[in-house]
Structures are given as structure tokens and as C-alpha cells.
Amino acid sequence: MSKEKIALFTIFGGTGDLAKRKLYPSLYRLYKKGYLAEKFAVIGTARREWTDDYYREIVVNSIQDLVESPEHAQEFASHFYYQSHNVTDIEHYDILKLLSETLDTRYQLEGNRLFYLAMSPKFFGVISQNLKDCNLLTAEGFNRLIIEKPFGHDYESALELNNQIRASFEENQIYRIDHYLGKEMVQNISAVRFANNMFEAMWNNRYIDNIQITLSESIGVEERGGYYDTSGALRDMLQNHILQVISLLAMEPPTRLQDKEIRTEKIKALQAVRLFKPEEVSDYLVRGQYGPSSISGEELKGYREEFNVAPDSQTETFVAGKIMIDNFRWSGVPFYFRTGKRLTNKGTQIDIEFKNVPLNLFDNNDEPLPPNVLTIYIQPIEGFSLELNTKKVGLGLETETLQLEHKHSAETTANSSEAYEKLILDCLNGDSTNFTHWDEVASSWKFVDIIRKAWDNEIVEFPNYPSGSMGPVESDQVLTKDGFKWHWCPDKQ
Ligand code: NAD
């Protein structure tokens, strides 16, 4: 059976950063692999007046590092068309409809349409409404809508946005992107759990002591200060990526590894996340903002000195905390997390710390045995490690800790599919496993809103961590007061 997918892509925001950096290269990768061949076309839209030829040049430039040959790149780009379009102008949708129909016939696209909203969320409602009102949705093929984050800035705004979109698209036609869900090793969490009996058997509060999730960035906000200053780490990272990773770690085994079954279990896990009372927020969460520092002779700016950031900004660039899941499997097991900008290293990893053996029979100078730790490396390294205690060679009964490790080679990682490529292919296949369902978005915002409200009522002393550290010292205390410590400490290496 041919693997070729047939569709018309309409990219709103076709001149933007996301389109150039992620979407065009991802479409080209799918083209190289034969998922896109003859029967596809792309309409790029944005306000600027560009010609098709100029647009194709931009597309070719964006895939420079990937091209097989200049001819192949030109062939690919010949499927791209540009339409100047103001998303709020109804008449522009009539022109878009005509072009869509022409391309549908020219490339035999069978009425399959994928609309990608790669622009500011404030336009998501109006675009989806106009797509329906101006008859851009087809009766004969599929109509799917991919939406970029952020989906609202709190529960109320997310609900309003969802209602607007739902007036034109059914839930099963909406693909809400969380690009973390396209990452190989995030998808691998299910394989670790459900393809290895030794782990799933122990995946509960009888054997796991705590779980630690770190999503750390070494860069600052760079040119995104304007956006970031209205968002902060809580909305930018916890509401989506971290809660999504937690739901994959915490969900019950689905009956099949398919979208409906997985989502049902993820939603149940998110709904079991304990909601804090406003007065409890400071017991569970810590926020931070990076200040200036000098590292190896390089002067790093503090957040408040960044472009488009208020000089007295109260926006957090770091958040750490403890999440509890109140169900039979996880009762009593803390899920610690931390995420921030300008931290020591770029890296995403999950450390699963198992409970200690009930009785230490070994002679370790009265030290307790270190716990077994399973680490899932997500980026930039991809792989696993498992820490085990073994007997030291020689006389006596002393132990030492060994690390069994598998890290994918740089070559495998470089050749593995890019997150956006996977997600676009999933959408073409009608598979929504790796996209967020409205019920997940709703549960996440309800959790995050409580924290935001509590924080907005207090002025904090920022900055409170120097660039290049692993965040404020209080983030360590979230664990130490429970008798644990961060397993991954790049700042202490
Ligand atoms: P961008 O500012 O680079 O691009 C925005 C696009 O929207 C441009 O093509 C612009 O011409 C177009 N546009 C603006 N107003 C318009 C109007 N009235 N009518 C028609 N077109 C209009 O933004 P971006 O960085 O590409 O981000 C797009 C979306 O993707 C945002 O929701 C952002 O949060 C999300 N996102 C971006 C990245 C990234 O790496 N850039 C990563 C994750 C999520």
C-alpha cells in the first residue's frame, strides 16, 4: 500500500518564524521519505504581498541543510503557493477558497484539507469561524485544524477560545500542538512502561519514592521578551509540557496504544492531580527570575535587562514544585518538577527514584544504600540509564553503584524524525494521540490558575537566581524538606 498522504495544507502565518524554522523543513522531510509526493499542495498566507516565486525561494532557503539536490528542492517548492491574506478580512477567504479549489483539482487532493494556524492565538477564533462561514471546509475529504500553543492564558480564556473553535470544528478535527509530545523519548515513556514488565510491575507507590522532571534551558528569553513577559514559566512550560509528561508517566495502562484509549487515561491522571488551596501554594511551589552574572568572562544579562521586558518585571523565568496525584497508584508519591531559563545546562530528563530495600544487609559504613534510579533522557541526549547497587570486588560486603546506560548515538538522534514532522504526519493519519484534548487543557488550566492567582497577590524580590545556576536555592528545599534531593545537579558537576 502506498504511504503517500494526500492533502492541501493552508498555513496561516506562512511568512513567520515557526513556518520557516519548523514547518517547511518538516514538510520537506516528509517529502524526502515519500509521505508527501505528487498529491499535495501548500498555500502560505500572511499579510505581506509576496509572489509565488518569492515564497518558493523562502521555502527553499528554509530547507537548505536538508536538501538532496537543488532540483529536488525546486520540485518540492513547486507545490507551494502564496496568497496575501488578512485573517480578519472576510473577502480574502473567497480568494483563498478559489485557490484551494484550483489546487484541489490540479493535484487531485480529494478535498483533504489541513489548516495550520501558525500565528498569534488571538486570531484562532476568527480564522476558524471564517473558514466555516466562507465554505473552505469540504464535504468530501477531511478537514483538520492544527493549533499552536498557547491555548488561552487561563481556564476562562481557553474555554472561550475552545467554544469559538468548536463552533466550526469538532473536537476530533482539532489538533492542539504540544511539540514535546512529538519527541521520540517522550513517546518512548509508554514503551518503557508497557513493553517491560519489570518496570510496569513496580510503577506505583509501593516501589517508587519520587519522580523528578527537569526541563532546563540555558538560553534567556532572547528576542521573545515581549511575549514571555506576559506569560512566564508557569504558563509557558508547566501548563502544557510538564503536565503532559506527568500525565504520560502517571496514567493507567491503556487497553490499546491508540489515541482514544491513551487520552482517556491521560485525562483521568490529570483529573487526579491535587488542586492546592491558595494558602498552600507557597508550600508546594517556588518561582524565580534570573539575574545578571558573569560566566567564564562572558557577561550575561538579567531578565529585567532583556529587550521588551519591564525593568521591574514580576514575571517568573523559573518554576519548581511538587505535584501530588490522588489515586490508588500514586497516593503519597511526589512528582517534583523544575523548569527555567538561563540555567546551567540545556537538558530535559526524568529521574524515577525507587524505594530503598526494606533492610540494608551490606556494610557501607552505616550509610544507607543509594536508591535505584531510572533516568529517561529526553534532550539533547536521548536514552536511558539505570543505577544499580552491586558488590565491590574484593573482600568484605561493601557495595558500589553501577550505571547501566544507553544513549542513542548522535547519528541516530540526528536522523530521528523531528517533533513537528511526526506531529504533522500524525495529523495526516488522523491520529490525535500526541495532541492535547480539550479535557486535558481544561484540567491543566484549572491547576495552573490557582497558582497564578496566589502569585499575583504577592510582590516578590526578583531576581533571585544568577544566570547559569539551577535556579533559586528554595527549589532544592522543595525536596530536602521531604528528605530527597535533585538527582540531576549539573551546577555541582
Ligand atoms: P511570527 O510573529 O514570526 O509570525 C506570525 C505570522 O502571522 C506572520 O506570518 C505574520 O505575517 C502573520 N500575521 C500577523 N497578523 C496577521 C493578520 N492580521 N493576517 C494575516 N497574517 C497575519 O510568529 P511565530 O513565531 O511564527 O509564531 C506563530 C505561532 O506559533 C504563535 O502562536 C507562537 O506562540 C507559536 N509558536 C512558535 C514557536 C517558534 O519557534 N516560533 C514555537 C512554539 C510555538
Coordinates of C-alpha atoms and ligand atoms in Angstrom, one line a residue:
M1 CA 0.0 0.0 0.0
S2 CA 1.3 3.5 -0.9
K3 CA 2.3 5.6 2.1
E4 CA 1.6 8.8 0.2
K5 CA -0.6 11.2 2.0
I6 CA -3.0 13.4 0.1
A7 CA -3.8 16.9 1.3
L8 CA -3.9 20.6 0.8
F9 CA -2.0 22.5 3.6
T10 CA -3.1 26.0 4.3
I11 CA -0.6 27.7 6.6
F12 CA -1.8 30.9 8.3
G13 CA 1.4 32.8 9.3
G14 CA 3.3 31.4 6.3
T15 CA 5.9 34.2 6.5
G16 CA 6.5 33.7 10.2
D17 CA 9.3 32.2 12.2
L18 CA 7.6 28.9 13.1
A19 CA 6.7 28.3 9.4
K20 CA 10.3 28.9 8.3
R21 CA 12.2 27.1 11.1
K22 CA 9.9 24.1 11.7
L23 CA 7.1 23.7 9.3
Y24 CA 8.8 23.9 5.9
P25 CA 11.7 21.7 6.9
S26 CA 9.3 19.1 8.4
L27 CA 7.2 19.0 5.2
Y28 CA 10.4 18.6 3.2
R29 CA 11.4 15.6 5.4
L30 CA 8.1 14.0 4.8
Y31 CA 8.6 14.7 1.1
K32 CA 12.0 13.0 1.2
K33 CA 10.5 10.0 2.9
G34 CA 7.7 9.7 0.4
Y35 CA 4.9 10.6 2.7
L36 CA 4.3 13.6 0.5
A37 CA 4.8 13.0 -3.2
E38 CA 2.7 14.3 -6.1
K39 CA -0.7 14.8 -4.4
F40 CA 0.0 17.7 -2.1
A41 CA 0.0 21.4 -2.2
V42 CA 0.7 24.2 0.3
I43 CA -0.8 27.6 0.5
G44 CA 1.1 30.0 2.6
T45 CA -0.8 33.0 3.8
A46 CA 0.1 36.2 5.6
R47 CA -0.5 39.9 5.2
R48 CA 2.6 40.7 3.1
E49 CA 2.4 40.9 -0.7
W50 CA 4.7 38.1 -1.9
T51 CA 4.7 36.3 -5.3
D52 CA 4.7 32.5 -5.6
D53 CA 8.3 32.7 -6.8
Y54 CA 9.5 34.7 -3.9
Y55 CA 7.7 32.4 -1.5
R56 CA 9.3 29.4 -3.1
E57 CA 12.7 31.0 -2.7
I58 CA 11.9 31.4 1.1
V59 CA 10.8 27.8 1.3
V60 CA 14.0 26.6 -0.5
N61 CA 16.2 28.7 1.8
S62 CA 14.5 27.2 4.9
I63 CA 15.4 23.6 3.9
Q64 CA 19.0 24.3 2.8
D65 CA 20.5 22.0 5.3
L66 CA 18.3 19.1 4.3
V67 CA 18.2 19.1 0.5
E68 CA 19.1 16.1 -1.6
S69 CA 19.8 18.2 -4.6
P70 CA 18.8 21.7 -5.9
E71 CA 16.4 20.0 -8.4
H72 CA 14.7 18.0 -5.6
A73 CA 14.3 21.2 -3.5
Q74 CA 12.8 23.0 -6.5
E75 CA 10.4 20.2 -7.2
F76 CA 9.2 20.3 -3.6
A77 CA 8.9 24.1 -3.6
S78 CA 6.8 23.9 -6.9
H79 CA 3.9 22.6 -4.7
F80 CA 3.9 25.9 -2.7
Y81 CA 1.6 28.9 -3.4
Y82 CA 1.4 32.2 -1.7
Q83 CA -1.8 34.2 -1.0
S84 CA -1.7 37.5 0.6
H85 CA -4.4 37.4 3.2
N86 CA -5.6 39.4 6.2
V87 CA -7.3 36.9 8.5
T88 CA -9.9 39.4 9.7
D89 CA -11.0 40.3 6.1
I90 CA -13.9 38.1 5.0
E91 CA -13.4 38.8 1.3
H92 CA -9.9 37.4 1.4
Y93 CA -11.4 34.0 2.3
D94 CA -13.3 33.9 -1.0
I95 CA -10.0 34.3 -2.9
L96 CA -8.5 31.6 -0.7
K97 CA -11.4 29.3 -1.5
L98 CA -10.9 29.7 -5.2
L99 CA -7.2 29.0 -5.0
S100 CA -7.9 26.0 -2.7
E101 CA -10.4 24.6 -5.3
T102 CA -8.0 25.1 -8.2
L103 CA -5.2 23.3 -6.3
D104 CA -7.5 20.6 -5.3
T105 CA -8.3 19.8 -8.9
R106 CA -4.7 20.3 -10.1
Y107 CA -3.1 18.0 -7.5
Q108 CA -6.1 15.6 -7.1
L109 CA -6.3 16.4 -3.4
E110 CA -9.7 14.7 -2.8
G111 CA -11.0 17.6 -0.7
N112 CA -8.5 16.8 2.1
R113 CA -7.6 20.0 4.0
L114 CA -5.2 20.7 6.8
F115 CA -5.3 24.2 8.2
Y116 CA -2.2 25.1 10.2
L117 CA -2.6 28.2 12.4
A118 CA 1.0 29.3 12.9
M119 CA 0.1 32.8 14.2
S120 CA -1.0 34.6 17.3
P121 CA -3.7 32.8 19.2
K122 CA -5.8 35.9 19.2
F123 CA -6.7 35.1 15.6
F124 CA -7.6 31.4 16.1
G125 CA -11.3 32.1 16.8
V126 CA -11.8 34.4 13.8
I127 CA -9.9 32.1 11.4
S128 CA -11.8 29.0 12.3
Q129 CA -15.1 30.9 12.1
N130 CA -14.3 32.4 8.7
L131 CA -13.1 29.0 7.3
K132 CA -16.6 27.6 8.0
D133 CA -18.6 30.7 7.1
C134 CA -16.8 31.1 3.8
N135 CA -17.1 27.4 2.9
L136 CA -13.5 26.5 2.9
L137 CA -14.3 23.2 4.6
T138 CA -15.1 20.4 2.2
A139 CA -17.8 17.8 2.4
E140 CA -15.8 15.1 0.6
G141 CA -12.4 15.0 2.3
F142 CA -11.1 15.5 5.8
N143 CA -10.9 19.0 7.4
R144 CA -8.3 19.2 10.2
L145 CA -7.1 22.2 12.2
I146 CA -3.7 22.3 13.8
I147 CA -3.3 25.0 16.5
E148 CA -0.2 26.3 18.1
K149 CA 0.2 27.0 21.7
P150 CA -0.6 28.9 23.9
F151 CA -4.2 27.7 24.1
G152 CA -5.6 30.6 26.2
H153 CA -3.9 32.3 29.1
D154 CA -6.2 30.8 31.8
Y155 CA -9.2 28.5 32.0
E156 CA -11.7 31.2 31.1
S157 CA -9.9 32.4 28.0
A158 CA -9.1 28.8 27.0
L159 CA -12.8 27.9 27.3
E160 CA -13.9 30.9 25.3
L161 CA -11.4 30.1 22.6
N162 CA -12.5 26.5 22.6
N163 CA -16.1 27.4 22.2
Q164 CA -15.2 29.7 19.2
I165 CA -13.3 26.9 17.5
R166 CA -15.8 24.3 18.3
A167 CA -18.5 26.3 16.5
S168 CA -16.7 25.4 13.3
F169 CA -14.7 22.2 14.1
E170 CA -15.5 19.0 16.0
E171 CA -13.1 18.0 18.8
N172 CA -11.8 15.2 16.7
Q173 CA -10.8 17.6 13.9
I174 CA -8.8 19.8 16.3
Y175 CA -5.1 19.1 16.8
R176 CA -3.6 21.2 19.6
I177 CA 0.1 21.1 19.3
D178 CA 2.4 20.4 22.2
H179 CA 5.7 19.8 20.4
Y180 CA 7.0 17.9 23.4
L181 CA 4.6 15.2 22.6
G182 CA 6.3 14.8 19.2
K183 CA 9.7 14.0 20.8
E184 CA 11.0 10.5 20.4
M185 CA 11.8 9.9 24.1
V186 CA 8.5 11.4 25.4
Q187 CA 6.7 8.9 23.1
N188 CA 9.1 6.3 24.5
I189 CA 7.7 6.7 28.0
S190 CA 4.9 4.3 27.0
A191 CA 7.5 1.8 25.6
V192 CA 9.5 1.8 28.9
R193 CA 6.4 1.3 30.9
F194 CA 4.3 -1.1 28.8
A195 CA 7.0 -3.1 27.0
N196 CA 9.0 -4.0 30.1
N197 CA 7.2 -6.0 32.8
M198 CA 9.9 -5.3 35.4
F199 CA 9.0 -1.5 35.3
E200 CA 5.3 -1.6 35.0
A201 CA 5.1 -4.0 37.8
M202 CA 6.9 -1.5 40.0
W203 CA 5.3 1.6 38.6
N204 CA 3.3 2.6 41.7
N205 CA 3.6 3.9 45.2
R206 CA 4.8 0.6 46.7
Y207 CA 8.1 0.8 44.8
I208 CA 8.6 4.4 43.6
D209 CA 9.7 7.0 46.1
N210 CA 9.5 10.1 44.0
I211 CA 9.7 11.2 40.4
Q212 CA 11.8 14.3 39.2
I213 CA 11.2 16.1 36.0
T214 CA 13.7 18.8 34.8
L215 CA 13.2 20.9 31.6
S216 CA 16.1 23.2 31.7
E217 CA 17.1 25.8 29.2
S218 CA 20.5 27.6 29.2
I219 CA 19.4 30.5 27.0
G220 CA 17.4 33.5 28.2
V221 CA 14.3 34.9 26.6
E222 CA 16.3 36.3 23.6
E223 CA 14.0 38.3 21.3
R224 CA 10.8 36.8 22.8
G225 CA 10.8 39.1 25.8
G226 CA 7.5 40.8 24.8
Y227 CA 5.6 37.6 24.6
Y228 CA 7.4 35.9 27.6
D229 CA 6.8 38.9 29.9
T230 CA 3.0 38.3 29.7
S231 CA 3.4 34.5 30.0
G232 CA 6.2 33.3 32.4
A233 CA 7.4 29.8 33.1
L234 CA 4.2 28.7 34.7
R235 CA 2.0 29.3 31.7
D236 CA 4.8 28.6 29.1
M237 CA 6.0 25.3 30.5
L238 CA 4.1 23.9 33.4
Q239 CA 0.6 24.2 32.0
N240 CA 1.5 22.2 28.9
H241 CA 4.8 20.3 28.6
I242 CA 5.3 19.4 32.2
L243 CA 1.7 18.4 32.9
Q244 CA 1.7 16.4 29.7
V245 CA 4.8 14.5 30.6
I246 CA 3.4 13.8 34.1
S247 CA 0.2 12.5 32.6
L248 CA 2.1 10.0 30.5
L249 CA 4.1 8.9 33.5
A250 CA 1.1 8.6 35.7
M251 CA -1.6 7.3 33.5
E252 CA -3.0 3.8 33.9
P253 CA -2.1 1.3 31.1
P254 CA -4.4 1.9 28.2
T255 CA -6.2 -1.1 26.7
R256 CA -4.6 -0.3 23.3
L257 CA -1.9 2.2 22.3
Q258 CA -4.3 4.3 20.4
D259 CA -5.5 7.9 20.6
K260 CA -8.8 7.4 22.3
E261 CA -7.6 4.9 24.9
I262 CA -4.4 6.9 25.7
R263 CA -6.3 10.1 26.1
T264 CA -8.9 8.6 28.3
E265 CA -6.1 7.5 30.7
K266 CA -4.2 10.8 30.5
I267 CA -7.3 12.8 31.3
K268 CA -8.0 10.6 34.3
A269 CA -4.5 11.1 35.6
L270 CA -4.7 14.9 35.1
Q271 CA -8.1 15.0 36.9
A272 CA -6.5 13.2 39.9
V273 CA -3.8 15.9 40.2
R274 CA -4.3 17.5 43.6
L275 CA -5.6 21.1 43.4
F276 CA -3.9 23.3 46.0
K277 CA -5.7 25.7 48.2
P278 CA -4.4 29.3 47.6
E279 CA -2.7 29.3 51.0
E280 CA -0.9 26.0 50.2
V281 CA 0.7 27.3 47.0
S282 CA 3.9 28.5 48.7
D283 CA 4.3 25.1 50.4
Y284 CA 4.4 23.3 47.0
L285 CA 5.9 25.8 44.6
V286 CA 8.8 28.1 44.1
R287 CA 9.3 30.8 41.5
G288 CA 12.4 32.5 40.3
Q289 CA 13.8 35.1 37.9
Y290 CA 17.3 35.2 36.6
G291 CA 19.6 38.0 37.4
P292 CA 22.8 39.1 35.7
S293 CA 26.0 37.1 36.1
S294 CA 29.4 36.6 34.5
I295 CA 30.4 33.1 33.3
S296 CA 33.9 32.4 32.0
G297 CA 34.4 36.1 31.3
E298 CA 31.0 36.4 29.5
E299 CA 28.6 38.9 30.9
L300 CA 25.0 37.6 30.9
K301 CA 22.1 40.0 31.2
G302 CA 19.5 39.6 33.9
Y303 CA 15.9 39.1 32.8
R304 CA 14.9 42.6 33.6
E305 CA 17.6 44.0 31.2
E306 CA 16.3 41.9 28.3
F307 CA 14.7 43.5 25.2
N308 CA 11.0 44.2 25.7
V309 CA 10.9 43.3 29.4
A310 CA 9.7 45.7 32.0
P311 CA 12.6 46.8 34.3
D312 CA 10.5 45.9 37.4
S313 CA 9.0 42.7 35.9
Q314 CA 7.5 40.3 38.3
T315 CA 7.4 37.5 35.6
E316 CA 8.9 34.2 36.7
T317 CA 11.5 32.6 34.4
F318 CA 11.8 29.6 36.7
V319 CA 9.3 27.4 38.5
A320 CA 9.8 24.3 40.6
G321 CA 7.4 22.4 42.7
K322 CA 5.7 19.3 43.9
I323 CA 2.6 17.7 42.3
M324 CA 0.6 15.1 44.1
I325 CA -1.7 12.7 42.3
D326 CA -4.5 11.5 44.5
N327 CA -5.3 8.0 43.3
F328 CA -4.6 4.4 44.4
R329 CA -1.4 4.1 42.3
W330 CA 0.3 7.4 43.2
S331 CA -1.0 8.4 46.6
G332 CA 2.0 9.7 48.6
V333 CA 4.5 9.8 45.7
P334 CA 5.7 13.4 45.0
F335 CA 6.2 14.3 41.3
Y336 CA 8.9 17.1 41.6
F337 CA 9.5 19.3 38.6
R338 CA 11.6 22.3 37.7
T339 CA 11.9 24.4 34.6
G340 CA 13.6 27.6 33.8
K341 CA 15.6 29.8 31.6
R342 CA 19.3 30.6 31.9
L343 CA 20.0 27.5 33.9
T344 CA 23.3 25.7 33.9
N345 CA 22.7 23.3 31.0
K346 CA 20.1 22.7 28.4
G347 CA 18.5 19.4 29.1
T348 CA 15.3 17.5 29.7
Q349 CA 15.3 14.4 31.8
I350 CA 13.1 12.4 34.1
D351 CA 14.5 10.6 37.1
I352 CA 12.5 7.9 38.7
E353 CA 13.8 7.1 42.2
F354 CA 12.8 3.7 43.6
K355 CA 12.3 3.0 47.2
N356 CA 15.1 1.5 49.1
V357 CA 15.4 -2.2 50.0
P358 CA 13.5 -2.8 53.3
L359 CA 16.7 -3.8 55.1
N360 CA 20.3 -3.0 54.3
L361 CA 22.3 -6.2 54.7
F362 CA 25.5 -4.6 53.4
D363 CA 28.4 -3.0 55.0
N364 CA 28.6 0.6 53.8
N365 CA 30.0 2.3 56.9
D366 CA 26.4 2.8 58.2
E367 CA 25.5 4.7 55.0
P368 CA 22.1 3.8 53.5
L369 CA 22.2 2.1 50.1
P370 CA 21.7 4.6 47.3
P371 CA 18.3 4.2 45.7
N372 CA 17.9 2.6 42.2
V373 CA 17.2 5.4 39.7
L374 CA 15.8 5.0 36.2
T375 CA 16.6 8.1 34.1
I376 CA 15.0 8.9 30.8
Y377 CA 17.0 11.4 28.9
I378 CA 14.8 13.4 26.5
Q379 CA 17.0 16.1 25.0
P380 CA 19.6 16.9 23.8
I381 CA 20.8 13.4 24.9
E382 CA 18.2 10.7 24.2
G383 CA 18.4 7.5 26.1
F384 CA 18.1 5.8 29.4
S385 CA 20.2 4.9 32.4
L386 CA 19.6 2.6 35.4
E387 CA 21.5 2.9 38.6
L388 CA 22.0 -0.4 40.5
N389 CA 24.0 -1.4 43.6
T390 CA 26.5 -4.2 43.2
K391 CA 29.1 -5.7 45.5
K392 CA 32.6 -4.1 45.3
V393 CA 35.1 -6.7 44.0
G394 CA 37.3 -8.0 46.9
L395 CA 36.9 -9.0 50.5
G396 CA 34.0 -7.6 52.6
L397 CA 30.5 -6.7 51.8
E398 CA 30.7 -3.2 50.6
T399 CA 28.6 -2.1 47.7
E400 CA 29.1 0.4 44.8
T401 CA 26.6 1.9 42.4
L402 CA 26.8 1.0 38.7
Q403 CA 25.1 2.8 35.9
L404 CA 23.7 0.8 33.0
E405 CA 23.3 3.3 30.3
H406 CA 22.1 3.5 26.7
K407 CA 22.4 6.8 24.9
H408 CA 21.3 7.0 21.3
S409 CA 24.3 8.0 19.1
A410 CA 24.5 11.5 17.8
E411 CA 23.9 10.0 14.3
T412 CA 20.7 8.2 15.4
T413 CA 19.4 11.3 17.1
A414 CA 20.2 13.5 14.1
N415 CA 18.4 11.0 11.8
S416 CA 15.4 10.6 14.0
S417 CA 12.2 12.4 13.0
E418 CA 11.8 15.9 14.1
A419 CA 8.9 16.6 16.5
Y420 CA 7.0 18.7 14.0
E421 CA 7.5 16.2 11.3
K422 CA 6.0 13.4 13.4
L423 CA 3.1 15.5 14.5
I424 CA 2.2 16.7 11.0
L425 CA 2.3 13.0 9.8
D426 CA 0.1 12.0 12.8
C427 CA -2.4 14.7 11.8
L428 CA -2.4 13.5 8.2
N429 CA -3.1 10.0 9.5
G430 CA -5.9 11.3 11.7
D431 CA -4.1 10.1 14.8
S432 CA -4.5 12.5 17.7
T433 CA -2.6 10.5 20.3
N434 CA 0.2 13.1 20.6
F435 CA -2.0 16.2 20.6
T436 CA -3.9 17.6 23.6
H437 CA -7.6 17.1 24.1
W438 CA -9.7 19.9 25.4
D439 CA -10.3 18.0 28.7
E440 CA -6.5 17.9 29.3
V441 CA -6.2 21.6 28.5
A442 CA -9.1 22.4 30.9
S443 CA -7.7 20.3 33.8
S444 CA -4.2 21.8 33.3
W445 CA -5.5 25.4 33.4
K446 CA -7.6 24.8 36.5
F447 CA -4.5 23.6 38.2
V448 CA -2.3 26.5 37.0
D449 CA -4.9 29.2 37.6
I450 CA -4.9 28.6 41.3
I451 CA -1.1 29.1 41.4
R452 CA -1.2 32.2 39.2
K453 CA -3.9 33.8 41.3
A454 CA -1.9 33.2 44.5
W455 CA 1.3 34.5 43.0
D456 CA -0.4 37.6 41.5
N457 CA -1.4 38.7 45.0
E458 CA 2.2 39.0 46.2
I459 CA 5.2 41.1 45.2
V460 CA 8.4 39.0 45.2
E461 CA 12.1 40.0 45.5
F462 CA 13.4 39.4 42.0
P463 CA 15.9 38.5 40.6
N464 CA 16.6 35.6 42.9
Y465 CA 18.9 33.3 40.9
P466 CA 22.0 34.1 38.9
S467 CA 22.2 33.1 35.3
G468 CA 24.0 29.8 34.9
S469 CA 22.7 28.3 38.2
M470 CA 20.0 25.7 38.6
G471 CA 17.5 28.2 40.0
P472 CA 16.9 29.7 43.4
V473 CA 18.0 27.7 46.5
E474 CA 14.4 27.3 47.6
S475 CA 14.0 24.9 44.7
D476 CA 16.3 22.4 46.5
Q477 CA 14.3 22.9 49.7
V478 CA 11.1 21.7 48.0
L479 CA 12.8 18.3 48.0
T480 CA 15.0 18.5 51.1
K481 CA 12.1 19.1 53.4
D482 CA 10.7 15.7 52.2
G483 CA 14.1 14.0 52.7
F484 CA 15.0 13.9 49.0
K485 CA 17.4 15.8 46.7
W486 CA 17.6 16.6 43.0
H487 CA 19.2 13.7 41.3
W488 CA 20.5 15.8 38.4
C489 CA 22.8 18.6 39.5
P490 CA 24.7 19.9 36.5
D491 CA 25.6 23.0 38.6
K492 CA 27.6 20.9 41.1
Q493 CA 29.5 18.8 38.5
Ligands
NAD1 P1 5.7 35.3 13.9 O1 5.3 36.6 14.5 O2 7.0 35.0 13.4 O3 4.7 35.1 12.7 C1 3.3 35.5 12.7 C2 2.7 35.3 11.3 O4 1.4 35.8 11.4 C3 3.4 36.2 10.3 O5 3.5 35.4 9.1 C4 2.5 37.4 10.1 O6 2.6 38.0 8.8 C5 1.2 36.8 10.3 N1 0.1 37.7 10.6 C6 0.0 38.5 11.7 N2 -1.1 39.2 11.7 C7 -1.8 38.8 10.6 C8 -3.1 39.1 10.0 N3 -3.9 40.0 10.6 N4 -3.5 38.5 8.9 C9 -2.7 37.6 8.3 N5 -1.5 37.2 8.8 C10 -1.1 37.8 9.9 O7 5.2 34.2 15.0 P2 5.8 32.7 15.1 O8 7.0 32.7 16.0 O9 5.9 32.0 13.8 O10 4.6 32.0 16.0 C11 3.4 31.6 15.4 C12 2.6 30.8 16.5 O11 3.4 29.7 16.8 C13 2.4 31.5 17.8 O12 1.1 31.1 18.3 C14 3.5 31.1 18.7 O13 3.2 31.1 20.1 C15 3.6 29.6 18.2 N6 4.9 29.0 18.5 C16 6.1 29.5 17.8 C17 7.3 28.9 18.1 C18 8.5 29.3 17.3 O14 9.5 28.6 17.5 N7 8.5 30.4 16.6 C19 7.4 27.8 18.9 C20 6.2 27.3 19.6 C21 5.0 28.0 19.3

